[in-house]
XYZ file of C-alpha atoms in Angstrom:
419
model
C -113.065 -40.660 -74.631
C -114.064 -38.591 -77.491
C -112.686 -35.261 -76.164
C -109.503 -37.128 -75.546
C -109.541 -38.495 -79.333
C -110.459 -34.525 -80.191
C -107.396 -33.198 -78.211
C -105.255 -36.057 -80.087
C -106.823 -35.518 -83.289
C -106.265 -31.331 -82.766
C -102.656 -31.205 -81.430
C -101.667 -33.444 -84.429
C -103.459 -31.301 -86.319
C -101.659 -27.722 -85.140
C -98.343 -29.925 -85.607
C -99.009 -30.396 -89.253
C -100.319 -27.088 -89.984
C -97.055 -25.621 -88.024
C -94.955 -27.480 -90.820
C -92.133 -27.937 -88.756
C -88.238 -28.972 -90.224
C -88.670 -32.956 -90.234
C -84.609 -32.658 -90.018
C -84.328 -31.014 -86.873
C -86.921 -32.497 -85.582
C -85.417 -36.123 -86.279
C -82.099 -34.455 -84.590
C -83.789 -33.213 -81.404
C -84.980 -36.695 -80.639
C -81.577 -38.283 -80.487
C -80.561 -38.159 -76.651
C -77.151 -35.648 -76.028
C -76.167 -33.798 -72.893
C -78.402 -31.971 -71.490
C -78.845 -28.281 -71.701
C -77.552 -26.332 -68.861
C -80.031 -26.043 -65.880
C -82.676 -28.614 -67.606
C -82.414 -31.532 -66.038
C -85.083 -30.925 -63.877
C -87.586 -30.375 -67.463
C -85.885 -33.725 -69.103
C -86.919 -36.129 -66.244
C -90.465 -34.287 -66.131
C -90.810 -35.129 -69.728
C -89.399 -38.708 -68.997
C -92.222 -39.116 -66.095
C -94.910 -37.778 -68.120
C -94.210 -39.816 -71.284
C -93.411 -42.991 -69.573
C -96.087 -42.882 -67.194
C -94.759 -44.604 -64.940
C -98.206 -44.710 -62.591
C -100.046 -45.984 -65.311
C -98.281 -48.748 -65.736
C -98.081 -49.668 -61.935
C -101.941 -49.458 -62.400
C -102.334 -51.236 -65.064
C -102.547 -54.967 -63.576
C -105.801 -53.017 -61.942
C -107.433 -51.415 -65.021
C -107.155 -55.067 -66.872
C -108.574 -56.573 -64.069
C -111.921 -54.403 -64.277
C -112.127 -55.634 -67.874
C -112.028 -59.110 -66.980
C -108.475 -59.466 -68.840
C -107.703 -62.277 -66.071
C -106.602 -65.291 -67.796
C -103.486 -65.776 -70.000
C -104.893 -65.687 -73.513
C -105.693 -62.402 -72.818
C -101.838 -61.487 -72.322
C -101.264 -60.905 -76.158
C -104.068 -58.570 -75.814
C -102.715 -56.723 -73.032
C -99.439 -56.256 -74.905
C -101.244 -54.560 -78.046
C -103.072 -52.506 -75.619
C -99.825 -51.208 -74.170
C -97.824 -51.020 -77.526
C -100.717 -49.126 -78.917
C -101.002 -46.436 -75.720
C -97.430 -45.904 -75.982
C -97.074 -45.435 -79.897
C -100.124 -42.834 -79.726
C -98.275 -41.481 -76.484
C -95.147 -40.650 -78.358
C -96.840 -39.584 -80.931
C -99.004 -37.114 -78.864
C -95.984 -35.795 -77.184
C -93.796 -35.017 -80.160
C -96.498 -32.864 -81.434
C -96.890 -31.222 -78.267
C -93.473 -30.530 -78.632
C -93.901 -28.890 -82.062
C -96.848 -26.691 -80.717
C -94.818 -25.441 -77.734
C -91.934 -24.821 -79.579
C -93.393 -22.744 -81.956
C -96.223 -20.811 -80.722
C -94.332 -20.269 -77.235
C -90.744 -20.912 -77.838
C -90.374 -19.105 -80.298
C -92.236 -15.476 -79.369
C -90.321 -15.827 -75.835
C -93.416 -16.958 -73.749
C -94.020 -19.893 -71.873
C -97.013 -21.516 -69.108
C -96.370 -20.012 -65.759
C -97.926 -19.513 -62.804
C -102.135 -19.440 -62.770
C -102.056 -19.057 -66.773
C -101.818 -22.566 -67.661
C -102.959 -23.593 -70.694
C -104.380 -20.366 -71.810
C -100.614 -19.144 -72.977
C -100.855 -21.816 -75.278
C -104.311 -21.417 -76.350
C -103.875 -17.894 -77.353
C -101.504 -18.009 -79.992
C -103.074 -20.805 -81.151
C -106.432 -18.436 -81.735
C -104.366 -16.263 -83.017
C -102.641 -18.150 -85.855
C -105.891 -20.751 -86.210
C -108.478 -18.996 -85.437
C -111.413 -18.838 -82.225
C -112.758 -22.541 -83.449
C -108.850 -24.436 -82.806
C -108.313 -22.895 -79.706
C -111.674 -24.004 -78.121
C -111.068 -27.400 -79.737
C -107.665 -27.437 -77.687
C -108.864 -25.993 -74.447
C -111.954 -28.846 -74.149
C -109.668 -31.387 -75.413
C -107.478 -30.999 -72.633
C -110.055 -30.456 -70.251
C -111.216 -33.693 -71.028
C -107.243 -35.161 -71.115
C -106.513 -33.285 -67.743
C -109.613 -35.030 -65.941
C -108.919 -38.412 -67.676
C -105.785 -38.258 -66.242
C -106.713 -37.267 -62.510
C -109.522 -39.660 -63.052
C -106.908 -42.143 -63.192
C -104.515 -41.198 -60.920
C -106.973 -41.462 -58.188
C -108.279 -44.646 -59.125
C -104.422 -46.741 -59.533
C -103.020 -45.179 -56.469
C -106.514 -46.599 -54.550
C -106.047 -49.655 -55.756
C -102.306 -49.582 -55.535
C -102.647 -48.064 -51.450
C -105.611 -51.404 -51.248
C -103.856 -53.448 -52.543
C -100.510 -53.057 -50.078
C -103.030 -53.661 -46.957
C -104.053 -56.923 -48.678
C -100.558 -57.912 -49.226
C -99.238 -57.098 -45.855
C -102.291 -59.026 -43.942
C -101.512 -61.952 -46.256
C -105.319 -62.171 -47.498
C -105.058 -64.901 -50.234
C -105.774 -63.940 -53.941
C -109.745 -65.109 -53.186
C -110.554 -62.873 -51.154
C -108.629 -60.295 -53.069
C -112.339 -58.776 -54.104
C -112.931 -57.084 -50.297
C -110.073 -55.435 -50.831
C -110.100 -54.505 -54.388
C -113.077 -53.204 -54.626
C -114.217 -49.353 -55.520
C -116.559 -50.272 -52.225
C -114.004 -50.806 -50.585
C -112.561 -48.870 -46.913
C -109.433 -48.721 -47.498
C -109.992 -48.194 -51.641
C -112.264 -45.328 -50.070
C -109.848 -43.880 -47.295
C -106.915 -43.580 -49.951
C -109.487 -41.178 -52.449
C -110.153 -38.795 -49.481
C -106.536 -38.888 -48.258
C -105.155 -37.775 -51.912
C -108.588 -35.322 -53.053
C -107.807 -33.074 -50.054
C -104.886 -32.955 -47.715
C -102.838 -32.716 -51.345
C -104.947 -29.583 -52.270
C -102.363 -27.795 -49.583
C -99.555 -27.985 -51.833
C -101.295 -24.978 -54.018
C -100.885 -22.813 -51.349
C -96.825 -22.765 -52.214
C -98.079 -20.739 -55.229
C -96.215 -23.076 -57.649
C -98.750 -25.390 -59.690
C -96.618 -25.436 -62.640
C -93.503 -26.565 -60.762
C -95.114 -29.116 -58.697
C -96.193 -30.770 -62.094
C -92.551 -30.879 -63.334
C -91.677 -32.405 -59.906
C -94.156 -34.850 -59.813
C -93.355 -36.064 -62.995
C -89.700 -35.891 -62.543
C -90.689 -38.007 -58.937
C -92.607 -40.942 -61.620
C -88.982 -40.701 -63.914
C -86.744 -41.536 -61.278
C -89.030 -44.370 -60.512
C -89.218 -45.757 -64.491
C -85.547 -47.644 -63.446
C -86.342 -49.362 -60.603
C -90.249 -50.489 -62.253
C -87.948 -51.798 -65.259
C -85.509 -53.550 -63.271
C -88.544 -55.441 -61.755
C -90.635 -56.206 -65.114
C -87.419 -57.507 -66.268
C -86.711 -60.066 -63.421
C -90.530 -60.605 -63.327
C -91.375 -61.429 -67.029
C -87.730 -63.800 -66.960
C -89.042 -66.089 -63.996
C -90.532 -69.398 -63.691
C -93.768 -67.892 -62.800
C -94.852 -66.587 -65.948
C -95.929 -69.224 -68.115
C -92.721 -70.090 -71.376
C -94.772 -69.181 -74.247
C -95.354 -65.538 -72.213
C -92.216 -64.892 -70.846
C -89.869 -62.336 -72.362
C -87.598 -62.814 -75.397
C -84.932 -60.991 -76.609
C -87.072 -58.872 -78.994
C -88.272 -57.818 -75.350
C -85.076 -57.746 -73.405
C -82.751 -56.211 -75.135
C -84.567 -53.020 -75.758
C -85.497 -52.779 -71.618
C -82.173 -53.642 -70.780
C -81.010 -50.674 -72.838
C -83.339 -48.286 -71.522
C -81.962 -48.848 -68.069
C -78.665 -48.493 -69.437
C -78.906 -45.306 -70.903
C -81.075 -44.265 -68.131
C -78.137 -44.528 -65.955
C -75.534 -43.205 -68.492
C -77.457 -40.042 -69.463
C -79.317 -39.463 -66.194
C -77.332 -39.769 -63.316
C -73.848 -39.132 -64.855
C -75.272 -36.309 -65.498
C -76.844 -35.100 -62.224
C -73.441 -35.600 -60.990
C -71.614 -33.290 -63.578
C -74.442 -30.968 -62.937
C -74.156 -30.875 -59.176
C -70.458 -30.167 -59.196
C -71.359 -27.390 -61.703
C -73.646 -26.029 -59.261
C -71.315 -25.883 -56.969
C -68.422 -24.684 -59.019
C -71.365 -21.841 -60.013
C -71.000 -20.756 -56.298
C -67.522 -20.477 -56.127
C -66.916 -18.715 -58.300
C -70.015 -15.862 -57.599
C -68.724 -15.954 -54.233
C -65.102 -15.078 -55.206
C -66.346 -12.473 -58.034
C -68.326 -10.508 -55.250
C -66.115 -7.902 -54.509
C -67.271 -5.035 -56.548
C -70.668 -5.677 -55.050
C -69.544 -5.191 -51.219
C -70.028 -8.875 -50.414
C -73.270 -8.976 -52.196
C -73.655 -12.204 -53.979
C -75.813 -12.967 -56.504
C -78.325 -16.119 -56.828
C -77.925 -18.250 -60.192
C -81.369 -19.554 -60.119
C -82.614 -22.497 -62.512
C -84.333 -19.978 -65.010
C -81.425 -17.485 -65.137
C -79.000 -16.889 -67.872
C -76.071 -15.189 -66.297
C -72.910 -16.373 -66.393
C -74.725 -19.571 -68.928
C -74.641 -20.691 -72.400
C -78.199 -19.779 -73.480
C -78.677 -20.042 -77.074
C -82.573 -18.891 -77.560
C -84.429 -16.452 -76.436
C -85.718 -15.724 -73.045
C -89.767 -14.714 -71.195
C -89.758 -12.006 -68.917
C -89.451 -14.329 -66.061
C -85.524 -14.764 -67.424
C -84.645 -11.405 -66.859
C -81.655 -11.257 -64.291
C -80.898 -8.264 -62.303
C -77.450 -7.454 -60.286
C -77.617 -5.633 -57.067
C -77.259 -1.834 -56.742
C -75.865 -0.422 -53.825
C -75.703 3.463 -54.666
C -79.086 4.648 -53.609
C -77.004 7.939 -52.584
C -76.019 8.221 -56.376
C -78.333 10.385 -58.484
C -77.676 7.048 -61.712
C -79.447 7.213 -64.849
C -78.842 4.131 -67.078
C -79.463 3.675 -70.298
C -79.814 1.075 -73.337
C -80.222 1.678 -77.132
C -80.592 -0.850 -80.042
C -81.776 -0.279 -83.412
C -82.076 -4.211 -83.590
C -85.258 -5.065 -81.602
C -87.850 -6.751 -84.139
C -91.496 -8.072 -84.144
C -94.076 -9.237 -86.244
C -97.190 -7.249 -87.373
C -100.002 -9.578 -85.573
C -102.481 -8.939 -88.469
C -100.121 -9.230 -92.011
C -96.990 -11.047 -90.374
C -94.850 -9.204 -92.138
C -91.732 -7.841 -89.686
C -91.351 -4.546 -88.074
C -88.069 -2.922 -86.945
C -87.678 -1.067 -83.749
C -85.268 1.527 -82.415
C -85.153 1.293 -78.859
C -83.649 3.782 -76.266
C -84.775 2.476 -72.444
C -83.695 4.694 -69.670
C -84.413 3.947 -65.667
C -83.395 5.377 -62.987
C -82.458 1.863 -60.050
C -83.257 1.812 -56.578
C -82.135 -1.253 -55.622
C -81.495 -3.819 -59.067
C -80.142 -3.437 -62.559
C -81.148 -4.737 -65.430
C -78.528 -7.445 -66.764
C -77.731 -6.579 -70.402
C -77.114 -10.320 -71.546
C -80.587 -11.501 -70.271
C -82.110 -8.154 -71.662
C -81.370 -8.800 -74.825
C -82.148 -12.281 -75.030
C -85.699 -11.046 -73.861
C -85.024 -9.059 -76.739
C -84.729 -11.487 -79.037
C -88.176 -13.384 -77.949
C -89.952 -10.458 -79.717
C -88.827 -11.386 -83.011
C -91.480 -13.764 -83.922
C -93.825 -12.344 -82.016
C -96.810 -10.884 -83.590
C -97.941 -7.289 -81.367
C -98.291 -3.424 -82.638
C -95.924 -0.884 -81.746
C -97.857 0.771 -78.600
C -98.646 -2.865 -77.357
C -94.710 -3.895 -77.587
C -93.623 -0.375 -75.636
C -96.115 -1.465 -73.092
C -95.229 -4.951 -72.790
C -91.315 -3.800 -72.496
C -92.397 -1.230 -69.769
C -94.550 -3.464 -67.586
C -92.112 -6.900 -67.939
C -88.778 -4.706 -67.596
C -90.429 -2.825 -64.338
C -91.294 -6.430 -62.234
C -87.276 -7.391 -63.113
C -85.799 -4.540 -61.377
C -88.331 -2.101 -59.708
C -86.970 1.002 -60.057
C -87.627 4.708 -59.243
C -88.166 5.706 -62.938
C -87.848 3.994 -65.824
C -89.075 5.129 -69.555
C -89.589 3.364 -73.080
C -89.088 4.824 -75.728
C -89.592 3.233 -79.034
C -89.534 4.095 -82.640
C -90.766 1.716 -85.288
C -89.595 2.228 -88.577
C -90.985 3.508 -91.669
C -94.047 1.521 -93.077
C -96.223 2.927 -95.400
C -94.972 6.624 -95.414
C -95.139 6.764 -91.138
C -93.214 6.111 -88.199
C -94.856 5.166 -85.058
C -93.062 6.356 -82.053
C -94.453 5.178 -78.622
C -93.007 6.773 -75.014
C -94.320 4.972 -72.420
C -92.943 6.306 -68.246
C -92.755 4.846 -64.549
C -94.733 5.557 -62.972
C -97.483 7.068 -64.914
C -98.359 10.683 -65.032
């Protein structure tokens, strides 16, 4: 518990020290239509802040504490307004810290990374002390979490064999028991056969599904508390009232209005998406091109773009002795150590095999440099290496100017392959 109040206490902290606009922050809270190709990220967010396991648990976690009587029930309720105020709270700051240490320099948590992409930048704007704050924080906040996980959904798995032998509620204890088989059996079954899942090379994704899985159940578990908490079996002076009601009753409302009216817009998009790639196809000798979730093609994309956002577009001309080339004069960074910014020419130059670079993605991935703190032979470097995994090609070189500081120009020509 006090690593968990040191990972709260931090990422409050970091949002604070980030200063961000308290008027677009106030405006990105107020639910609008969501951004193309991010509904997927929106009921993630949903799951994870509602915590929607948690609460199916909770009946469990109040029963360890002896909470088993009904003058504990206003208790309960602080308990859960409490968790949820510090929840939001939590969150929104998170959102702060991602926005602007990631966000904005174009980088994001992918793959095996995890939390170090975060805790970099944060070293690097806060110093070695905040980022080691962060990292044990959520050390302590991942296991907390797991911790718990594995405890509700053994008592919620224990639980269901009780109900379906009809064991009355006093023998409940054989079943409800961390002694218990079956409490037992459903730990093992989730520890290990679950652990295959990492072998689809994905850990970040299956996250953002699972908690997208716990949003689409938030309805359903509100639905319920409603007709529950409204019945003759809770007790008048603890049933519901309107200060209670109305507010749940909303939430399932807008739940339906903002959630699946628009999966259905979005799956006709997706299919209108396909269409019309199909039908455009015909300079590319049939060759149609993918729109995946985290492409920008043929999108309204209004921020910058990682590496992973680069889109390509089939070549077919192996035959062809191509060269192609890109210039700007408007690629910017940040110097890591002063912050002041740095102004790049650019002239890029590849020879394709099989892919081209898309120019609309390119310079959105561009653009993610512009609040990014790196030198001048660490940015040609970083363009090579990123611009190489997009489109693999026989030859490609970097060559990049930075502008006059301090009486010199730094220009940096970096090839592929090497030598």
């Amino acid at each position: 518990e006090f690593f968990v109040a040191l990972m709260f206490i931090t990422i409050i902290g970091l949002a604070i020290l980030l200063a961000p606009n308290l008027g677009e922050l106030a405006t990105g809270l107020v639910p609008t239509q969501f951004p193309e190709g991010s509904l997927l990220s929106v009921l993630a967010l949903i799951g994870g802040v509602g915590a929607t396991f948690t609460l199916s648990s909770y009946n469990y976690w109040v029963r360890e504490r002896g909470w088993a009587s009904p003058p504990w029930i206003p208790m309960m309720r602080l308990d859960l307004i409490v968790g949820y105020a510090l929840t939001a709270l939590f969150m929104v700051a998170m959102l702060v810290v991602g926005a602007e240490l990631l966000f904005a320099s174009g980088e994001s948590i992918s793959e095996e990374q995890g939390l170090v992409a975060l805790a970099d930048p944060i070293q690097e704007r806060f110093g070695v002390i905040a980022r080691w704050l962060f990292l044990i924080g959520f050390w302590a906040a991942a296991t907390s979490s797991i911790v718990g996980a594995w405890n509700g959904s053994a008592y919620l798995f224990a639980d269901s064999v009780r109900t379906s032998r009809d064991v009355p509620d006093e023998r409940a204890e054989e079943y409800l028991s961390e002694k218990s088989i079956y409490f037992r059996a459903m730990l093992v079954w989730i520890s290990f056969p679950s652990m295959l899942l990492l072998f689809f090379g994905e850990p970040v994704l299956l996250i953002i599904v699972y908690a997208a899985l716990g949003a689409l159940f938030l309805p359903f578990l509100a639905i319920t508390l409603l007709w529950l908490l409204n019945s003759s079996r809770v007790a008048p002076e603890h049933r519901n009232g309107i200060v209670s009601n109305h507010p749940g009753s909303l939430g399932i409302a807008l739940y339906r209005a903002w959630g699946a009216g628009d999966s259905g817009r979005r799956l006709g998009s997706y299919r209108r998406d396909l269409r019309v790639n199909i039908c455009a196809a015909p300079d590319y000798r049939g060759v149609v091109m993918q729109q995946k979730d985290n492409r920008v093609l043929g999108r309204d994309v209004r921020g910058p773009v990682r590496a992973e956002g680069l889109d390509t577009a089939p070549w077919s001309h192996e035959d062809a002795d191509a060269t192609v080339e890109f210039t700007t004069n408007e690629l910017t960074a940040t110097c890591p150590i002063t912050g002041q910014p740095d102004f790049y020419e650019l002239k890029l130059t590849y020879r394709p095999k099989e892919a081209l670079i898309e120019s609309k993605s390119l310079k959105l991935y561009l653009w993610g440099f512009r609040d990014r703190g790196i030198f001048a032979e660490d940015l040609a470097a970083t363009l090579l290496k990123d611009l190489v995994a997009a489109c693999d090609p026989a030859e490609m070189t970097v060559d990049l100017t930075q502008q006059v500081r301090g009486g010199l120009q730094i220009r940096t020509v970096v090839r592929h392959p090497s030598g």
